[in-house]
Amino acid sequence: MKYLILGASGQLGKEFVRRLSSEGFPFTAFSREELDITNSALLRERVVELRPKAVINCTAYNQVDWAEVEYERALQVNALSVLYLAMICREVGAILVHYSTDYVFDGTKEDLYREEDSPNPLNKYGWSKYIGEKLLLSFGDNCLIFRTSWVYGEGKQNFLHKLNEWVRKQDYLRIACDEFSVPTSTRTIVEVTLLALQKGLTGLYHLVNTGYASRYEWAKEYFKIKGIKKFIYPAYQHEFNLPAKRPRWSAMSNEKICKELGIEIPEWQAQLKEDLKWFINL
Ligand SMILES: NC(=O)c1ccc[n+]([C@@H]2O[C@H](COP(=O)([O-])OP(=O)(O)OC[C@H]3O[C@@H](n4cnc5c(N)ncnc54)[C@H](OP(=O)(O)O)[C@@H]3O)[C@@H](O)[C@H]2O)c1
């Protein structure tokens, strides 16, 4: 299978490039500088010229707070350009893999979120991702969408990177103990995505590591594994007064994708321990 990776310099894009290179799979990868997905003419030109079998869209407008003021841009990157990409993929007979978010949910469920639960985003970023999903699902059968959460890997758009910055600058940390989801490794996402592509899956799935945690628990576990001695004070989400509202509870179940592929996805704690031997910048 020939792959095309878009958003190759983001944390998920980097992990796809690393994995596909190490396994000797044929692929082409473009960073935003090389191919901006909002440039529809160039996007079409590149996809038609390369004729990949699978396009893996790792691009995203991911700035949750900024999306409150730059909604148009978020919508363009996370929804409208993705629909156009799906149309080009259909033209060349490619599957489009796209990633969405747990922030499509409002946090009112008292159990793990499943694929059949109704979204109700609390912020503009969540809306832009939800609209992206809806457009793809209504468009047709050449799309595979994975909702994921609290993604970390080799990059800066993650909580562990922020923790490291705070450790350097602050005497103690204040981390929300009332915001729950699932820390998810880019290595898990890549592994499962490649299996799903081999099996020819399409549709919508939740792709997260197993279990769930509060941000506070995630930070404590990270410090324990890394041997970082810094006091973490449990705080409440509202104390941070962030522009975008976040769901307090958005942990998702990975049962559907596990059943479909006949796999087990590691618990987030075990995955994190393994990853810290692997990701040099975490
Ligand atoms: N990070 C999380 O916690 C999280 C949680 C839930 C879901 N997700 C989803 O998981 C997927 C992967 O996210 P990630 O964590 O790998 O994000 P990331 O590290 O922020 O990577 C996103 C990449 O998209 C690129 N990009 C932005 N606008 C673009 C455009 N117009 N054209 C082309 N490229 C563009 C960015 O380029 P620049 O670096 O140049 O800006 C960046 O390299 C996304 O769909 C995201 O919404 C992430």
Coordinates of C-alpha atoms and ligand atoms in Angstrom, one line a residue:
M1 CA 0.0 0.0 0.0
K2 CA 1.3 3.5 -0.9
Y3 CA 0.6 6.1 1.8
L4 CA 0.4 9.8 1.7
I5 CA 0.9 11.5 5.1
L6 CA -0.3 15.1 5.5
G7 CA 0.7 17.2 8.5
A8 CA 4.0 15.3 8.7
S9 CA 5.7 17.6 11.2
G10 CA 3.0 17.3 13.9
Q11 CA 3.4 14.6 16.6
L12 CA 1.2 12.0 15.0
G13 CA 2.6 12.8 11.5
K14 CA 6.1 12.3 12.8
E15 CA 5.2 8.9 14.3
F16 CA 3.7 7.7 11.0
V17 CA 6.9 8.8 9.1
R18 CA 9.1 7.0 11.6
R19 CA 7.1 3.8 11.5
L20 CA 6.6 3.7 7.8
S21 CA 10.3 4.4 7.2
S22 CA 11.4 1.8 9.7
E23 CA 9.2 -0.9 8.0
G24 CA 10.2 0.1 4.5
F25 CA 6.7 1.0 3.3
P26 CA 6.4 3.3 0.3
F27 CA 5.1 6.7 1.4
T28 CA 5.3 10.4 0.7
A29 CA 4.9 12.9 3.6
F30 CA 4.2 16.6 3.5
S31 CA 4.5 19.1 6.3
R32 CA 2.3 22.3 6.3
E33 CA 5.1 24.2 4.6
E34 CA 5.2 21.7 1.8
L35 CA 1.4 21.3 1.4
D36 CA -1.2 23.4 3.2
I37 CA -4.4 21.5 3.0
T38 CA -6.4 24.8 2.6
N39 CA -4.6 25.3 -0.7
S40 CA -7.2 23.2 -2.6
A41 CA -5.5 23.5 -6.1
L42 CA -2.1 22.2 -4.8
L43 CA -3.8 19.6 -2.7
R44 CA -5.6 18.2 -5.7
E45 CA -2.5 18.4 -7.8
R46 CA -0.3 16.4 -5.3
V47 CA -2.9 13.7 -4.6
V48 CA -3.7 13.1 -8.2
E49 CA 0.0 13.0 -9.2
L50 CA 0.9 10.6 -6.3
R51 CA -2.2 8.3 -6.5
P52 CA -1.8 6.9 -3.0
K53 CA -3.9 4.0 -1.7
A54 CA -4.4 5.7 1.7
V55 CA -4.2 9.4 2.6
I56 CA -3.5 9.8 6.4
N57 CA -4.6 13.2 7.4
C58 CA -2.6 14.3 10.5
T59 CA -3.2 18.0 10.0
A60 CA -5.3 19.8 12.5
Y61 CA -6.2 23.3 13.8
N62 CA -5.5 22.2 17.3
Q63 CA -5.3 25.4 19.4
V64 CA -8.4 24.8 21.5
D65 CA -8.5 28.3 23.1
W66 CA -7.5 30.2 19.9
A67 CA -10.3 28.5 18.0
E68 CA -12.8 30.5 20.0
V69 CA -11.6 33.6 18.1
E70 CA -10.3 31.9 14.9
Y71 CA -13.3 29.7 14.3
E72 CA -13.3 30.3 10.6
R73 CA -9.8 29.1 10.3
A74 CA -10.5 26.0 12.5
L75 CA -13.5 25.2 10.4
Q76 CA -11.5 25.5 7.2
V77 CA -8.7 23.2 8.3
N78 CA -10.7 20.7 10.4
A79 CA -13.8 20.4 8.2
L80 CA -14.1 22.1 4.8
S81 CA -10.6 21.2 3.5
V82 CA -11.0 17.6 4.8
L83 CA -14.3 17.2 2.8
Y84 CA -12.5 18.4 -0.3
L85 CA -9.7 16.0 0.4
A86 CA -12.2 13.1 0.7
M87 CA -13.6 14.1 -2.7
I88 CA -10.1 14.0 -4.3
C89 CA -9.4 10.7 -2.5
R90 CA -12.5 9.2 -4.0
E91 CA -11.4 10.4 -7.5
V92 CA -8.1 8.5 -7.2
G93 CA -9.6 5.5 -5.3
A94 CA -7.8 6.2 -2.0
I95 CA -9.1 5.7 1.6
L96 CA -8.9 8.8 3.7
V97 CA -7.9 8.4 7.3
H98 CA -8.9 11.3 9.5
Y99 CA -8.7 12.0 13.3
S100 CA -11.2 13.6 15.5
T101 CA -11.5 14.3 19.2
D102 CA -13.1 13.5 22.5
Y103 CA -14.0 17.2 22.7
V104 CA -17.1 16.4 20.5
F105 CA -18.7 15.3 23.8
D106 CA -20.1 17.5 26.5
G107 CA -19.0 15.4 29.5
T108 CA -22.5 14.7 30.9
K109 CA -22.3 10.9 30.4
E110 CA -21.5 8.8 33.5
D111 CA -19.7 6.1 31.7
L112 CA -17.1 5.7 28.9
Y113 CA -18.3 7.4 25.7
R114 CA -19.1 5.0 22.8
E115 CA -19.4 5.6 19.1
E116 CA -23.3 5.7 19.3
D117 CA -23.3 8.4 21.9
S118 CA -24.5 11.8 20.7
P119 CA -21.9 14.6 20.4
N120 CA -22.6 18.0 21.8
P121 CA -19.3 20.0 21.7
L122 CA -18.7 22.7 24.3
N123 CA -16.2 24.7 22.3
K124 CA -15.5 25.9 18.8
Y125 CA -12.6 23.5 18.3
G126 CA -14.9 20.6 19.2
W127 CA -17.5 22.0 16.7
S128 CA -15.0 22.2 13.9
K129 CA -13.9 18.6 14.4
Y130 CA -17.5 17.4 14.8
I131 CA -18.5 19.1 11.5
G132 CA -15.5 17.5 9.9
E133 CA -16.7 14.1 11.0
K134 CA -20.3 14.7 9.8
L135 CA -19.2 15.9 6.4
L136 CA -17.0 12.8 5.9
L137 CA -19.6 10.4 7.2
S138 CA -22.3 11.9 5.0
F139 CA -19.9 11.9 2.0
G140 CA -19.4 8.3 1.6
D141 CA -17.6 5.0 2.3
N142 CA -14.0 5.9 1.6
C143 CA -13.3 7.5 5.0
L144 CA -12.0 6.0 8.2
I145 CA -12.4 8.3 11.2
F146 CA -10.7 7.8 14.6
R147 CA -11.7 9.9 17.6
T148 CA -8.8 10.1 19.9
S149 CA -7.9 12.0 23.1
W150 CA -5.0 13.6 25.1
V151 CA -2.5 12.6 22.4
Y152 CA 1.2 12.6 23.3
G153 CA 4.3 11.7 21.3
E154 CA 7.4 13.4 19.8
G155 CA 6.1 17.0 19.7
K156 CA 4.9 20.1 21.5
Q157 CA 1.2 19.9 21.2
N158 CA 0.8 17.7 24.3
F159 CA 0.3 17.9 28.0
L160 CA 3.6 16.1 28.9
H161 CA 5.6 18.7 27.0
K162 CA 3.8 21.5 28.9
L163 CA 4.4 19.7 32.2
N164 CA 8.1 19.7 31.4
E165 CA 8.1 23.4 30.7
W166 CA 6.2 24.1 34.0
V167 CA 8.7 21.9 35.9
R168 CA 11.5 24.1 34.7
K169 CA 9.8 27.4 35.5
Q170 CA 7.6 26.8 38.6
D171 CA 8.2 25.8 42.2
Y172 CA 5.1 23.6 42.3
L173 CA 2.4 22.7 39.8
R174 CA -1.4 23.1 39.9
I175 CA -3.1 20.5 37.8
A176 CA -6.8 19.8 37.3
C177 CA -8.1 16.8 39.2
D178 CA -11.7 17.2 37.8
E179 CA -10.9 16.8 34.1
F180 CA -10.9 13.2 32.9
S181 CA -10.0 11.5 29.6
V182 CA -7.6 8.9 28.2
P183 CA -3.9 9.7 27.6
T184 CA -3.2 8.2 24.2
S185 CA 0.2 7.5 22.6
T186 CA 0.9 8.3 19.0
R187 CA 2.5 4.8 18.8
T188 CA -0.8 3.2 19.7
I189 CA -2.6 5.4 17.1
V190 CA -0.2 4.5 14.3
E191 CA -0.2 0.8 15.2
V192 CA -4.0 0.5 15.2
T193 CA -4.5 2.7 12.2
L194 CA -2.2 0.5 10.1
L195 CA -4.0 -2.6 11.2
A196 CA -7.4 -1.0 10.4
L197 CA -6.2 -0.1 6.9
Q198 CA -4.9 -3.6 6.3
K199 CA -8.4 -4.9 7.2
G200 CA -10.1 -2.3 4.9
L201 CA -12.1 -0.7 7.7
T202 CA -14.1 2.5 7.1
G203 CA -16.5 4.4 9.4
L204 CA -16.1 5.9 12.8
Y205 CA -14.2 4.4 15.8
H206 CA -12.8 5.5 19.1
L207 CA -9.0 5.0 19.2
V208 CA -7.5 5.5 22.7
N209 CA -5.4 3.6 25.1
T210 CA -7.3 1.6 27.7
G211 CA -8.5 3.1 31.0
Y212 CA -8.9 6.8 31.9
A213 CA -7.3 9.4 34.2
S214 CA -7.6 12.9 35.5
R215 CA -4.9 15.3 34.3
Y216 CA -3.7 15.3 37.9
E217 CA -3.3 11.5 37.9
W218 CA -1.6 11.6 34.5
A219 CA 0.9 14.1 35.7
K220 CA 1.5 12.1 39.0
E221 CA 2.1 8.9 36.9
Y222 CA 4.5 10.7 34.6
F223 CA 6.5 12.2 37.4
K224 CA 6.6 8.8 39.2
I225 CA 8.0 7.0 36.1
K226 CA 10.5 9.8 35.3
G227 CA 11.5 10.2 39.0
I228 CA 10.6 13.9 39.0
K229 CA 10.3 15.3 42.5
K230 CA 8.0 18.3 42.2
F231 CA 4.9 18.9 44.3
I232 CA 1.6 18.8 42.3
Y233 CA -1.3 20.5 43.9
P234 CA -4.8 19.2 42.8
A235 CA -6.7 22.1 41.3
Y236 CA -10.1 22.5 39.7
Q237 CA -10.6 23.2 36.0
H238 CA -12.6 26.5 36.5
E239 CA -9.6 28.0 38.4
F240 CA -7.7 28.2 35.2
N241 CA -10.3 30.4 33.5
L242 CA -9.5 29.3 30.0
P243 CA -11.3 30.9 27.0
A244 CA -12.7 27.5 25.7
K245 CA -14.9 25.4 27.9
R246 CA -13.7 21.7 28.1
P247 CA -15.7 18.7 29.0
R248 CA -14.9 17.4 32.6
W249 CA -15.4 13.9 31.5
S250 CA -14.7 12.7 27.9
A251 CA -13.0 9.3 28.3
M252 CA -13.9 7.0 25.4
S253 CA -14.1 3.2 25.1
N254 CA -11.9 1.5 22.6
E255 CA -14.0 -1.7 22.7
K256 CA -15.5 -1.4 19.1
I257 CA -12.1 -1.1 17.3
C258 CA -10.6 -3.8 19.6
K259 CA -13.4 -6.2 18.7
E260 CA -13.2 -5.4 15.0
L261 CA -9.5 -6.0 14.9
G262 CA -9.3 -8.8 17.5
I263 CA -6.7 -6.9 19.5
E264 CA -6.1 -5.5 23.0
I265 CA -4.9 -1.9 23.4
P266 CA -2.5 -1.4 26.3
E267 CA -3.6 0.5 29.4
W268 CA -2.4 4.1 29.3
Q269 CA 0.0 3.6 32.3
A270 CA 1.8 0.7 30.7
Q271 CA 2.0 2.5 27.4
L272 CA 3.4 5.6 29.0
K273 CA 6.1 3.6 30.8
E274 CA 7.1 2.0 27.5
D275 CA 7.0 5.2 25.6
L276 CA 9.3 7.0 27.9
K277 CA 12.0 4.6 26.9
W278 CA 11.2 5.5 23.3
F279 CA 10.4 9.2 22.9
I280 CA 13.6 11.1 23.4
N281 CA 12.0 14.4 24.0
L282 CA 9.5 13.4 26.6
Ligands
LIG1 N1 -3.0 16.6 20.6 C1 -4.1 16.1 21.2 O1 -4.2 16.1 22.4 C2 -5.3 15.6 20.4 C3 -6.4 15.2 21.1 C4 -7.5 14.8 20.4 C5 -7.5 14.6 19.0 N2 -6.3 15.0 18.4 C6 -6.3 14.9 16.9 O2 -5.3 14.1 16.5 C7 -4.7 14.5 15.3 C8 -3.2 14.6 15.3 O3 -2.9 15.7 16.2 P1 -1.5 16.0 16.7 O4 -1.5 15.9 18.2 O5 -0.5 15.3 16.0 O6 -1.4 17.6 16.4 P2 -0.1 18.5 16.1 O7 1.1 17.9 16.7 O8 -0.6 19.9 16.4 O9 0.0 18.4 14.5 C9 -0.9 19.0 13.6 C10 -0.1 19.3 12.4 O10 -1.0 19.9 11.4 C11 -0.3 20.9 10.8 N3 -1.3 21.8 10.1 C12 -2.0 22.8 10.7 N4 -2.7 23.5 9.8 C13 -2.4 22.9 8.6 C14 -2.7 23.2 7.3 N5 -3.6 24.2 7.0 N6 -2.2 22.4 6.3 C15 -1.3 21.4 6.6 N7 -0.9 21.2 7.8 C16 -1.5 21.9 8.8 C17 0.5 21.5 11.8 O11 1.6 22.3 11.2 P3 2.4 23.4 12.0 O12 3.2 22.6 13.0 O13 3.2 24.1 11.0 O14 1.4 24.2 12.7 C18 1.0 20.3 12.6 O15 2.2 19.8 12.0 C19 -5.5 15.8 14.9 O16 -6.6 15.5 14.1 C20 -6.0 16.3 16.2 O17 -7.1 17.1 16.1 C21 -5.2 15.5 19.0

